[in-house]
Amino acid sequence: MTAIPQERRVVTAIPGPKSVELQARRLAAVAAGVGSTLPVFTARAGGGIIEDVDGNRLIDFGSGIAVTSVGASAEAVVRRASAQLADFTHTCFMVTPYEGYVEVCEQLAELTPGDHAKKSALFNSGAEAVENAVKIARAYTKRTAVVVFDHGYHGRTNLTMALTAKNMPYKQGFGPFAPEVYRVPVAYGYRWPTGAENAGAEASAQAIDEITKQIGADNVAAIIIEPVLGEGGFIEPAKGFLPAIAQFAKDNGIVFVADEIQSGFCRTGQWFACEDERIVPDLITTAKGIAGGLPLSAVTGRAEIMDAAHAGGLGGTYGGNPVACAGALGAIETMREMDLNGRAKRIEEVMKGRLAEMRAKLPNGDIIGDIRGRGAMIAIELVESGTKTPNAAAAAALARACHAEGLLVLTCGTYGNVLRFLPPLVIGENLLNEGLDIIEQAFARI
């Protein structure tokens, strides 16, 4: 495995001629509903760099949407997955099991919050994990209602589309959706009507009142929330909100599910984002960063809840695939050995410092309405100058300007006005700063 030089290099227009050619083939063969942020075709990736088929090297501030936290070709992931490939690719854990699956579940029991007895079940994707968390909670409580939150994102399957708040592009034209799903307010500090300082207390009181009056706490199987809301705009619920909701769940026999699919595995500077306010969820769903880029997800939780589903009630042909499990063990090894929680905290320090400087000194810096996030999960919310009116056009223009210079960035947010930064946790500080230089220059061009 040849290491990719950790330096940006732009040798053609972006996308270059080979990517343009491949894009024409893609348009002819791949369904139009599968989008792309940037039609640059990857040849190699590793560290903080994506190298395309034209020889351009882009700085990666996306990590495949928070997946390649340890890099896209981490040594331990490649080594362990390659060894497993040589032994066997699949037997189906439900037919003849293997040690890797068990070992991943043991690691999850150790790493997730709380010292209670825990068990896990492994699946392929984040949406699958969330869907199975609902199945488990319903089996345990013998209730049906599920409560989710404004701006939440939980997946693209029929049930998880119902759980997801944002219509376009996730839900438009794909209904009807699964029933018994209810949405309540979240403490979005920047946009809370009475100010961020009141959001935690007021939003939790409002959410609890709606659950009690409109659904009935005794009918609720699960409350599901992202401790940092990802697709909704990297919203950190205002302090006090999550503890109040978790306590309400506990008092009413409701399974509290932390969806840590985007925020887990060192992304926020802690193994899991819910640790920030000492939340110990009943169930926690993980995917994305768990296996260094291989498809794997998990539901981990209190043993008595996890065991509520009958034998044969959970599973799937590929769930906990042996190669993906080997990749997960390699990713966790890398996270421990390189102290990627510490690296995430340093990324936050650098990014928030530089972004605050931009807001203060750039002539159009006041379009940065909010700088937020934790660890290597940082975002800026863009607004019309002097207001809080969402400015999706500015987010799109900034992303295009960054892409043209060889910096991969992603947008998100319910209003499409958030630029989110998810660099690999192993990115070099020189690349991090160079990427921030490109963002600063992009502001001058929009």
JSON list of C-alpha atoms in Angstrom, two decimals, residues 190-384:
[
{"chain": "A", "resi": 190, "resn": "TYR", "atom": "CA", "xyz": [-29.44, 29.69, 17.42]},
{"chain": "A", "resi": 191, "resn": "ARG", "atom": "CA", "xyz": [-33.07, 29.76, 16.24]},
{"chain": "A", "resi": 192, "resn": "TRP", "atom": "CA", "xyz": [-34.91, 29.49, 19.57]},
{"chain": "A", "resi": 193, "resn": "PRO", "atom": "CA", "xyz": [-37.43, 32.37, 19.73]},
{"chain": "A", "resi": 194, "resn": "THR", "atom": "CA", "xyz": [-36.55, 33.52, 23.27]},
{"chain": "A", "resi": 195, "resn": "GLY", "atom": "CA", "xyz": [-32.79, 33.04, 22.87]},
{"chain": "A", "resi": 196, "resn": "ALA", "atom": "CA", "xyz": [-30.28, 30.22, 23.19]},
{"chain": "A", "resi": 197, "resn": "GLU", "atom": "CA", "xyz": [-30.03, 30.63, 26.97]},
{"chain": "A", "resi": 198, "resn": "ASN", "atom": "CA", "xyz": [-33.70, 29.59, 27.35]},
{"chain": "A", "resi": 199, "resn": "ALA", "atom": "CA", "xyz": [-33.76, 26.88, 24.70]},
{"chain": "A", "resi": 200, "resn": "GLY", "atom": "CA", "xyz": [-32.82, 23.87, 26.84]},
{"chain": "A", "resi": 201, "resn": "ALA", "atom": "CA", "xyz": [-35.46, 24.37, 29.51]},
{"chain": "A", "resi": 202, "resn": "GLU", "atom": "CA", "xyz": [-38.22, 25.67, 27.23]},
{"chain": "A", "resi": 203, "resn": "ALA", "atom": "CA", "xyz": [-37.80, 23.14, 24.42]},
{"chain": "A", "resi": 204, "resn": "SER", "atom": "CA", "xyz": [-37.65, 20.16, 26.77]},
{"chain": "A", "resi": 205, "resn": "ALA", "atom": "CA", "xyz": [-40.78, 21.37, 28.62]},
{"chain": "A", "resi": 206, "resn": "GLN", "atom": "CA", "xyz": [-42.58, 21.87, 25.30]},
{"chain": "A", "resi": 207, "resn": "ALA", "atom": "CA", "xyz": [-41.51, 18.46, 23.96]},
{"chain": "A", "resi": 208, "resn": "ILE", "atom": "CA", "xyz": [-42.53, 16.66, 27.15]},
{"chain": "A", "resi": 209, "resn": "ASP", "atom": "CA", "xyz": [-45.89, 18.49, 27.18]},
{"chain": "A", "resi": 210, "resn": "GLU", "atom": "CA", "xyz": [-46.58, 17.45, 23.58]},
{"chain": "A", "resi": 211, "resn": "ILE", "atom": "CA", "xyz": [-45.64, 13.82, 24.27]},
{"chain": "A", "resi": 212, "resn": "THR", "atom": "CA", "xyz": [-47.83, 13.74, 27.38]},
{"chain": "A", "resi": 213, "resn": "LYS", "atom": "CA", "xyz": [-50.85, 15.47, 25.88]},
{"chain": "A", "resi": 214, "resn": "GLN", "atom": "CA", "xyz": [-50.83, 14.30, 22.26]},
{"chain": "A", "resi": 215, "resn": "ILE", "atom": "CA", "xyz": [-49.45, 10.75, 22.47]},
{"chain": "A", "resi": 216, "resn": "GLY", "atom": "CA", "xyz": [-49.55, 9.65, 26.11]},
{"chain": "A", "resi": 217, "resn": "ALA", "atom": "CA", "xyz": [-46.26, 8.64, 27.73]},
{"chain": "A", "resi": 218, "resn": "ASP", "atom": "CA", "xyz": [-47.63, 5.13, 28.38]},
{"chain": "A", "resi": 219, "resn": "ASN", "atom": "CA", "xyz": [-47.94, 4.57, 24.62]},
{"chain": "A", "resi": 220, "resn": "VAL", "atom": "CA", "xyz": [-44.34, 5.51, 23.78]},
{"chain": "A", "resi": 221, "resn": "ALA", "atom": "CA", "xyz": [-41.90, 2.67, 23.08]},
{"chain": "A", "resi": 222, "resn": "ALA", "atom": "CA", "xyz": [-38.86, 4.80, 22.23]},
{"chain": "A", "resi": 223, "resn": "ILE", "atom": "CA", "xyz": [-37.56, 8.35, 22.10]},
{"chain": "A", "resi": 224, "resn": "ILE", "atom": "CA", "xyz": [-34.83, 8.65, 19.44]},
{"chain": "A", "resi": 225, "resn": "ILE", "atom": "CA", "xyz": [-32.46, 11.60, 19.14]},
{"chain": "A", "resi": 226, "resn": "GLU", "atom": "CA", "xyz": [-29.05, 12.41, 17.68]},
{"chain": "A", "resi": 227, "resn": "PRO", "atom": "CA", "xyz": [-26.97, 13.94, 20.52]},
{"chain": "A", "resi": 228, "resn": "VAL", "atom": "CA", "xyz": [-25.61, 16.26, 17.82]},
{"chain": "A", "resi": 229, "resn": "LEU", "atom": "CA", "xyz": [-28.14, 16.49, 14.98]},
{"chain": "A", "resi": 230, "resn": "GLY", "atom": "CA", "xyz": [-26.23, 15.75, 11.78]},
{"chain": "A", "resi": 231, "resn": "GLU", "atom": "CA", "xyz": [-28.11, 16.28, 8.54]},
{"chain": "A", "resi": 232, "resn": "GLY", "atom": "CA", "xyz": [-30.34, 18.85, 10.27]},
{"chain": "A", "resi": 233, "resn": "GLY", "atom": "CA", "xyz": [-27.38, 21.21, 10.53]},
{"chain": "A", "resi": 234, "resn": "PHE", "atom": "CA", "xyz": [-24.93, 20.01, 13.21]},
{"chain": "A", "resi": 235, "resn": "ILE", "atom": "CA", "xyz": [-27.27, 21.30, 15.88]},
{"chain": "A", "resi": 236, "resn": "GLU", "atom": "CA", "xyz": [-26.07, 20.78, 19.44]},
{"chain": "A", "resi": 237, "resn": "PRO", "atom": "CA", "xyz": [-29.23, 20.68, 21.56]},
{"chain": "A", "resi": 238, "resn": "ALA", "atom": "CA", "xyz": [-28.94, 23.47, 24.15]},
{"chain": "A", "resi": 239, "resn": "LYS", "atom": "CA", "xyz": [-27.55, 22.33, 27.49]},
{"chain": "A", "resi": 240, "resn": "GLY", "atom": "CA", "xyz": [-30.09, 20.69, 29.75]},
{"chain": "A", "resi": 241, "resn": "PHE", "atom": "CA", "xyz": [-32.33, 19.49, 26.93]},
{"chain": "A", "resi": 242, "resn": "LEU", "atom": "CA", "xyz": [-30.96, 15.95, 26.54]},
{"chain": "A", "resi": 243, "resn": "PRO", "atom": "CA", "xyz": [-30.81, 15.23, 30.32]},
{"chain": "A", "resi": 244, "resn": "ALA", "atom": "CA", "xyz": [-34.43, 16.38, 30.72]},
{"chain": "A", "resi": 245, "resn": "ILE", "atom": "CA", "xyz": [-35.65, 14.18, 27.86]},
{"chain": "A", "resi": 246, "resn": "ALA", "atom": "CA", "xyz": [-33.60, 11.19, 29.08]},
{"chain": "A", "resi": 247, "resn": "GLN", "atom": "CA", "xyz": [-35.01, 11.60, 32.60]},
{"chain": "A", "resi": 248, "resn": "PHE", "atom": "CA", "xyz": [-38.57, 11.83, 31.26]},
{"chain": "A", "resi": 249, "resn": "ALA", "atom": "CA", "xyz": [-37.98, 8.59, 29.32]},
{"chain": "A", "resi": 250, "resn": "LYS", "atom": "CA", "xyz": [-36.62, 6.86, 32.42]},
{"chain": "A", "resi": 251, "resn": "ASP", "atom": "CA", "xyz": [-39.54, 8.03, 34.58]},
{"chain": "A", "resi": 252, "resn": "ASN", "atom": "CA", "xyz": [-42.05, 6.68, 32.08]},
{"chain": "A", "resi": 253, "resn": "GLY", "atom": "CA", "xyz": [-40.53, 3.35, 31.09]},
{"chain": "A", "resi": 254, "resn": "ILE", "atom": "CA", "xyz": [-39.60, 4.64, 27.61]},
{"chain": "A", "resi": 255, "resn": "VAL", "atom": "CA", "xyz": [-36.48, 3.33, 25.85]},
{"chain": "A", "resi": 256, "resn": "PHE", "atom": "CA", "xyz": [-34.12, 6.28, 25.26]},
{"chain": "A", "resi": 257, "resn": "VAL", "atom": "CA", "xyz": [-32.19, 5.75, 22.02]},
{"chain": "A", "resi": 258, "resn": "ALA", "atom": "CA", "xyz": [-29.09, 7.83, 21.18]},
{"chain": "A", "resi": 259, "resn": "ASP", "atom": "CA", "xyz": [-28.55, 7.84, 17.40]},
{"chain": "A", "resi": 260, "resn": "GLU", "atom": "CA", "xyz": [-24.75, 8.22, 17.30]},
{"chain": "A", "resi": 261, "resn": "ILE", "atom": "CA", "xyz": [-24.38, 7.14, 13.68]},
{"chain": "A", "resi": 262, "resn": "GLN", "atom": "CA", "xyz": [-22.73, 10.40, 12.59]},
{"chain": "A", "resi": 263, "resn": "SER", "atom": "CA", "xyz": [-21.47, 11.66, 15.97]},
{"chain": "A", "resi": 264, "resn": "GLY", "atom": "CA", "xyz": [-19.95, 8.44, 17.36]},
{"chain": "A", "resi": 265, "resn": "PHE", "atom": "CA", "xyz": [-16.45, 6.95, 17.44]},
{"chain": "A", "resi": 266, "resn": "CYS", "atom": "CA", "xyz": [-14.31, 9.95, 18.46]},
{"chain": "A", "resi": 267, "resn": "ARG", "atom": "CA", "xyz": [-15.96, 12.34, 15.98]},
{"chain": "A", "resi": 268, "resn": "THR", "atom": "CA", "xyz": [-16.87, 14.90, 18.69]},
{"chain": "A", "resi": 269, "resn": "GLY", "atom": "CA", "xyz": [-13.76, 14.42, 20.82]},
{"chain": "A", "resi": 270, "resn": "GLN", "atom": "CA", "xyz": [-15.42, 11.75, 22.95]},
{"chain": "A", "resi": 271, "resn": "TRP", "atom": "CA", "xyz": [-16.12, 8.14, 22.06]},
{"chain": "A", "resi": 272, "resn": "PHE", "atom": "CA", "xyz": [-19.80, 9.13, 21.90]},
{"chain": "A", "resi": 273, "resn": "ALA", "atom": "CA", "xyz": [-21.38, 12.59, 21.85]},
{"chain": "A", "resi": 274, "resn": "CYS", "atom": "CA", "xyz": [-23.95, 11.74, 24.54]},
{"chain": "A", "resi": 275, "resn": "GLU", "atom": "CA", "xyz": [-21.08, 11.57, 27.06]},
{"chain": "A", "resi": 276, "resn": "ASP", "atom": "CA", "xyz": [-20.89, 15.39, 26.97]},
{"chain": "A", "resi": 277, "resn": "GLU", "atom": "CA", "xyz": [-23.87, 15.70, 29.37]},
{"chain": "A", "resi": 278, "resn": "ARG", "atom": "CA", "xyz": [-23.27, 12.28, 30.96]},
{"chain": "A", "resi": 279, "resn": "ILE", "atom": "CA", "xyz": [-26.26, 10.75, 29.16]},
{"chain": "A", "resi": 280, "resn": "VAL", "atom": "CA", "xyz": [-26.38, 6.95, 29.46]},
{"chain": "A", "resi": 281, "resn": "PRO", "atom": "CA", "xyz": [-28.79, 5.81, 26.75]},
{"chain": "A", "resi": 282, "resn": "ASP", "atom": "CA", "xyz": [-30.76, 2.58, 26.97]},
{"chain": "A", "resi": 283, "resn": "LEU", "atom": "CA", "xyz": [-29.84, 1.85, 23.35]},
{"chain": "A", "resi": 284, "resn": "ILE", "atom": "CA", "xyz": [-27.20, 3.43, 21.13]},
{"chain": "A", "resi": 285, "resn": "THR", "atom": "CA", "xyz": [-27.06, 3.09, 17.35]},
{"chain": "A", "resi": 286, "resn": "THR", "atom": "CA", "xyz": [-23.72, 3.29, 15.54]},
{"chain": "A", "resi": 287, "resn": "ALA", "atom": "CA", "xyz": [-22.47, 3.00, 11.96]},
{"chain": "A", "resi": 288, "resn": "LYS", "atom": "CA", "xyz": [-20.43, 5.38, 9.72]},
{"chain": "A", "resi": 289, "resn": "GLY", "atom": "CA", "xyz": [-17.09, 5.69, 11.60]},
{"chain": "A", "resi": 290, "resn": "ILE", "atom": "CA", "xyz": [-17.32, 2.20, 13.13]},
{"chain": "A", "resi": 291, "resn": "ALA", "atom": "CA", "xyz": [-15.38, 0.22, 10.51]},
{"chain": "A", "resi": 292, "resn": "GLY", "atom": "CA", "xyz": [-13.04, 2.53, 8.59]},
{"chain": "A", "resi": 293, "resn": "GLY", "atom": "CA", "xyz": [-15.24, 2.60, 5.48]},
{"chain": "A", "resi": 294, "resn": "LEU", "atom": "CA", "xyz": [-16.63, -0.94, 5.44]},
{"chain": "A", "resi": 295, "resn": "PRO", "atom": "CA", "xyz": [-20.42, -1.34, 5.79]},
{"chain": "A", "resi": 296, "resn": "LEU", "atom": "CA", "xyz": [-21.25, -2.13, 9.41]},
{"chain": "A", "resi": 297, "resn": "SER", "atom": "CA", "xyz": [-23.69, -0.84, 12.00]},
{"chain": "A", "resi": 298, "resn": "ALA", "atom": "CA", "xyz": [-24.80, -1.82, 15.48]},
{"chain": "A", "resi": 299, "resn": "VAL", "atom": "CA", "xyz": [-27.44, -1.49, 18.14]},
{"chain": "A", "resi": 300, "resn": "THR", "atom": "CA", "xyz": [-25.90, -1.70, 21.60]},
{"chain": "A", "resi": 301, "resn": "GLY", "atom": "CA", "xyz": [-27.80, -1.46, 24.84]},
{"chain": "A", "resi": 302, "resn": "ARG", "atom": "CA", "xyz": [-28.97, -2.75, 28.17]},
{"chain": "A", "resi": 303, "resn": "ALA", "atom": "CA", "xyz": [-28.85, -6.54, 28.06]},
{"chain": "A", "resi": 304, "resn": "GLU", "atom": "CA", "xyz": [-32.44, -6.99, 29.27]},
{"chain": "A", "resi": 305, "resn": "ILE", "atom": "CA", "xyz": [-33.74, -4.67, 26.51]},
{"chain": "A", "resi": 306, "resn": "MET", "atom": "CA", "xyz": [-31.55, -6.20, 23.79]},
{"chain": "A", "resi": 307, "resn": "ASP", "atom": "CA", "xyz": [-32.73, -9.67, 24.78]},
{"chain": "A", "resi": 308, "resn": "ALA", "atom": "CA", "xyz": [-36.44, -8.74, 24.46]},
{"chain": "A", "resi": 309, "resn": "ALA", "atom": "CA", "xyz": [-36.66, -9.75, 20.81]},
{"chain": "A", "resi": 310, "resn": "HIS", "atom": "CA", "xyz": [-37.38, -13.45, 20.26]},
{"chain": "A", "resi": 311, "resn": "ALA", "atom": "CA", "xyz": [-34.70, -15.75, 18.82]},
{"chain": "A", "resi": 312, "resn": "GLY", "atom": "CA", "xyz": [-34.54, -15.24, 15.06]},
{"chain": "A", "resi": 313, "resn": "GLY", "atom": "CA", "xyz": [-36.30, -11.87, 15.33]},
{"chain": "A", "resi": 314, "resn": "LEU", "atom": "CA", "xyz": [-33.11, -9.89, 14.65]},
{"chain": "A", "resi": 315, "resn": "GLY", "atom": "CA", "xyz": [-30.52, -10.39, 11.93]},
{"chain": "A", "resi": 316, "resn": "GLY", "atom": "CA", "xyz": [-29.95, -10.17, 8.20]},
{"chain": "A", "resi": 317, "resn": "THR", "atom": "CA", "xyz": [-27.87, -12.05, 5.66]},
{"chain": "A", "resi": 318, "resn": "TYR", "atom": "CA", "xyz": [-24.88, -9.71, 5.72]},
{"chain": "A", "resi": 319, "resn": "GLY", "atom": "CA", "xyz": [-25.27, -8.18, 9.20]},
{"chain": "A", "resi": 320, "resn": "GLY", "atom": "CA", "xyz": [-21.89, -8.21, 10.96]},
{"chain": "A", "resi": 321, "resn": "ASN", "atom": "CA", "xyz": [-20.06, -9.42, 7.86]},
{"chain": "A", "resi": 322, "resn": "PRO", "atom": "CA", "xyz": [-16.67, -10.90, 8.89]},
{"chain": "A", "resi": 323, "resn": "VAL", "atom": "CA", "xyz": [-14.61, -8.55, 6.71]},
{"chain": "A", "resi": 324, "resn": "ALA", "atom": "CA", "xyz": [-16.49, -5.51, 8.04]},
{"chain": "A", "resi": 325, "resn": "CYS", "atom": "CA", "xyz": [-16.01, -6.77, 11.63]},
{"chain": "A", "resi": 326, "resn": "ALA", "atom": "CA", "xyz": [-12.26, -7.07, 10.99]},
{"chain": "A", "resi": 327, "resn": "GLY", "atom": "CA", "xyz": [-12.30, -3.50, 9.65]},
{"chain": "A", "resi": 328, "resn": "ALA", "atom": "CA", "xyz": [-14.10, -2.32, 12.80]},
{"chain": "A", "resi": 329, "resn": "LEU", "atom": "CA", "xyz": [-11.51, -3.92, 15.06]},
{"chain": "A", "resi": 330, "resn": "GLY", "atom": "CA", "xyz": [-8.81, -2.18, 13.00]},
{"chain": "A", "resi": 331, "resn": "ALA", "atom": "CA", "xyz": [-10.59, 1.17, 13.22]},
{"chain": "A", "resi": 332, "resn": "ILE", "atom": "CA", "xyz": [-11.03, 0.88, 17.00]},
{"chain": "A", "resi": 333, "resn": "GLU", "atom": "CA", "xyz": [-7.35, -0.12, 17.34]},
{"chain": "A", "resi": 334, "resn": "THR", "atom": "CA", "xyz": [-6.38, 3.02, 15.38]},
{"chain": "A", "resi": 335, "resn": "MET", "atom": "CA", "xyz": [-8.65, 5.26, 17.45]},
{"chain": "A", "resi": 336, "resn": "ARG", "atom": "CA", "xyz": [-7.11, 4.01, 20.68]},
{"chain": "A", "resi": 337, "resn": "GLU", "atom": "CA", "xyz": [-3.48, 4.04, 19.55]},
{"chain": "A", "resi": 338, "resn": "MET", "atom": "CA", "xyz": [-3.61, 7.48, 17.92]},
{"chain": "A", "resi": 339, "resn": "ASP", "atom": "CA", "xyz": [-5.82, 9.08, 20.60]},
{"chain": "A", "resi": 340, "resn": "LEU", "atom": "CA", "xyz": [-8.27, 10.26, 17.97]},
{"chain": "A", "resi": 341, "resn": "ASN", "atom": "CA", "xyz": [-10.45, 11.86, 20.66]},
{"chain": "A", "resi": 342, "resn": "GLY", "atom": "CA", "xyz": [-7.51, 14.16, 21.39]},
{"chain": "A", "resi": 343, "resn": "ARG", "atom": "CA", "xyz": [-7.03, 14.77, 17.66]},
{"chain": "A", "resi": 344, "resn": "ALA", "atom": "CA", "xyz": [-10.72, 15.68, 17.28]},
{"chain": "A", "resi": 345, "resn": "LYS", "atom": "CA", "xyz": [-10.46, 18.22, 20.10]},
{"chain": "A", "resi": 346, "resn": "ARG", "atom": "CA", "xyz": [-7.43, 19.81, 18.44]},
{"chain": "A", "resi": 347, "resn": "ILE", "atom": "CA", "xyz": [-9.31, 20.01, 15.11]},
{"chain": "A", "resi": 348, "resn": "GLU", "atom": "CA", "xyz": [-12.14, 21.83, 16.94]},
{"chain": "A", "resi": 349, "resn": "GLU", "atom": "CA", "xyz": [-9.68, 24.29, 18.48]},
{"chain": "A", "resi": 350, "resn": "VAL", "atom": "CA", "xyz": [-8.09, 25.11, 15.11]},
{"chain": "A", "resi": 351, "resn": "MET", "atom": "CA", "xyz": [-11.31, 25.26, 13.11]},
{"chain": "A", "resi": 352, "resn": "LYS", "atom": "CA", "xyz": [-13.39, 27.27, 15.55]},
{"chain": "A", "resi": 353, "resn": "GLY", "atom": "CA", "xyz": [-10.53, 29.73, 16.06]},
{"chain": "A", "resi": 354, "resn": "ARG", "atom": "CA", "xyz": [-10.01, 30.30, 12.36]},
{"chain": "A", "resi": 355, "resn": "LEU", "atom": "CA", "xyz": [-13.76, 30.49, 11.57]},
{"chain": "A", "resi": 356, "resn": "ALA", "atom": "CA", "xyz": [-14.29, 33.07, 14.34]},
{"chain": "A", "resi": 357, "resn": "GLU", "atom": "CA", "xyz": [-11.45, 35.15, 12.85]},
{"chain": "A", "resi": 358, "resn": "MET", "atom": "CA", "xyz": [-13.10, 34.98, 9.43]},
{"chain": "A", "resi": 359, "resn": "ARG", "atom": "CA", "xyz": [-16.43, 36.12, 10.84]},
{"chain": "A", "resi": 360, "resn": "ALA", "atom": "CA", "xyz": [-14.73, 39.06, 12.55]},
{"chain": "A", "resi": 361, "resn": "LYS", "atom": "CA", "xyz": [-12.45, 40.25, 9.76]},
{"chain": "A", "resi": 362, "resn": "LEU", "atom": "CA", "xyz": [-14.06, 39.43, 6.40]},
{"chain": "A", "resi": 363, "resn": "PRO", "atom": "CA", "xyz": [-16.18, 42.17, 4.81]},
{"chain": "A", "resi": 364, "resn": "ASN", "atom": "CA", "xyz": [-19.05, 39.67, 4.38]},
{"chain": "A", "resi": 365, "resn": "GLY", "atom": "CA", "xyz": [-18.20, 37.76, 7.58]},
{"chain": "A", "resi": 366, "resn": "ASP", "atom": "CA", "xyz": [-21.54, 38.61, 9.14]},
{"chain": "A", "resi": 367, "resn": "ILE", "atom": "CA", "xyz": [-23.22, 36.05, 6.87]},
{"chain": "A", "resi": 368, "resn": "ILE", "atom": "CA", "xyz": [-21.74, 33.50, 9.29]},
{"chain": "A", "resi": 369, "resn": "GLY", "atom": "CA", "xyz": [-24.68, 33.50, 11.69]},
{"chain": "A", "resi": 370, "resn": "ASP", "atom": "CA", "xyz": [-23.42, 30.68, 13.89]},
{"chain": "A", "resi": 371, "resn": "ILE", "atom": "CA", "xyz": [-20.27, 28.61, 14.39]},
{"chain": "A", "resi": 372, "resn": "ARG", "atom": "CA", "xyz": [-21.01, 25.39, 16.19]},
{"chain": "A", "resi": 373, "resn": "GLY", "atom": "CA", "xyz": [-20.29, 21.72, 16.72]},
{"chain": "A", "resi": 374, "resn": "ARG", "atom": "CA", "xyz": [-17.78, 19.69, 18.68]},
{"chain": "A", "resi": 375, "resn": "GLY", "atom": "CA", "xyz": [-14.55, 17.94, 17.82]},
{"chain": "A", "resi": 376, "resn": "ALA", "atom": "CA", "xyz": [-14.22, 17.31, 14.09]},
{"chain": "A", "resi": 377, "resn": "MET", "atom": "CA", "xyz": [-17.96, 17.86, 13.57]},
{"chain": "A", "resi": 378, "resn": "ILE", "atom": "CA", "xyz": [-17.99, 21.62, 12.97]},
{"chain": "A", "resi": 379, "resn": "ALA", "atom": "CA", "xyz": [-20.39, 23.79, 10.97]},
{"chain": "A", "resi": 380, "resn": "ILE", "atom": "CA", "xyz": [-21.16, 27.37, 10.02]},
{"chain": "A", "resi": 381, "resn": "GLU", "atom": "CA", "xyz": [-24.76, 28.45, 9.48]},
{"chain": "A", "resi": 382, "resn": "LEU", "atom": "CA", "xyz": [-25.02, 31.05, 6.72]},
{"chain": "A", "resi": 383, "resn": "VAL", "atom": "CA", "xyz": [-27.63, 33.82, 6.79]},
{"chain": "A", "resi": 384, "resn": "GLU", "atom": "CA", "xyz": [-28.57, 36.98, 4.93]}
]
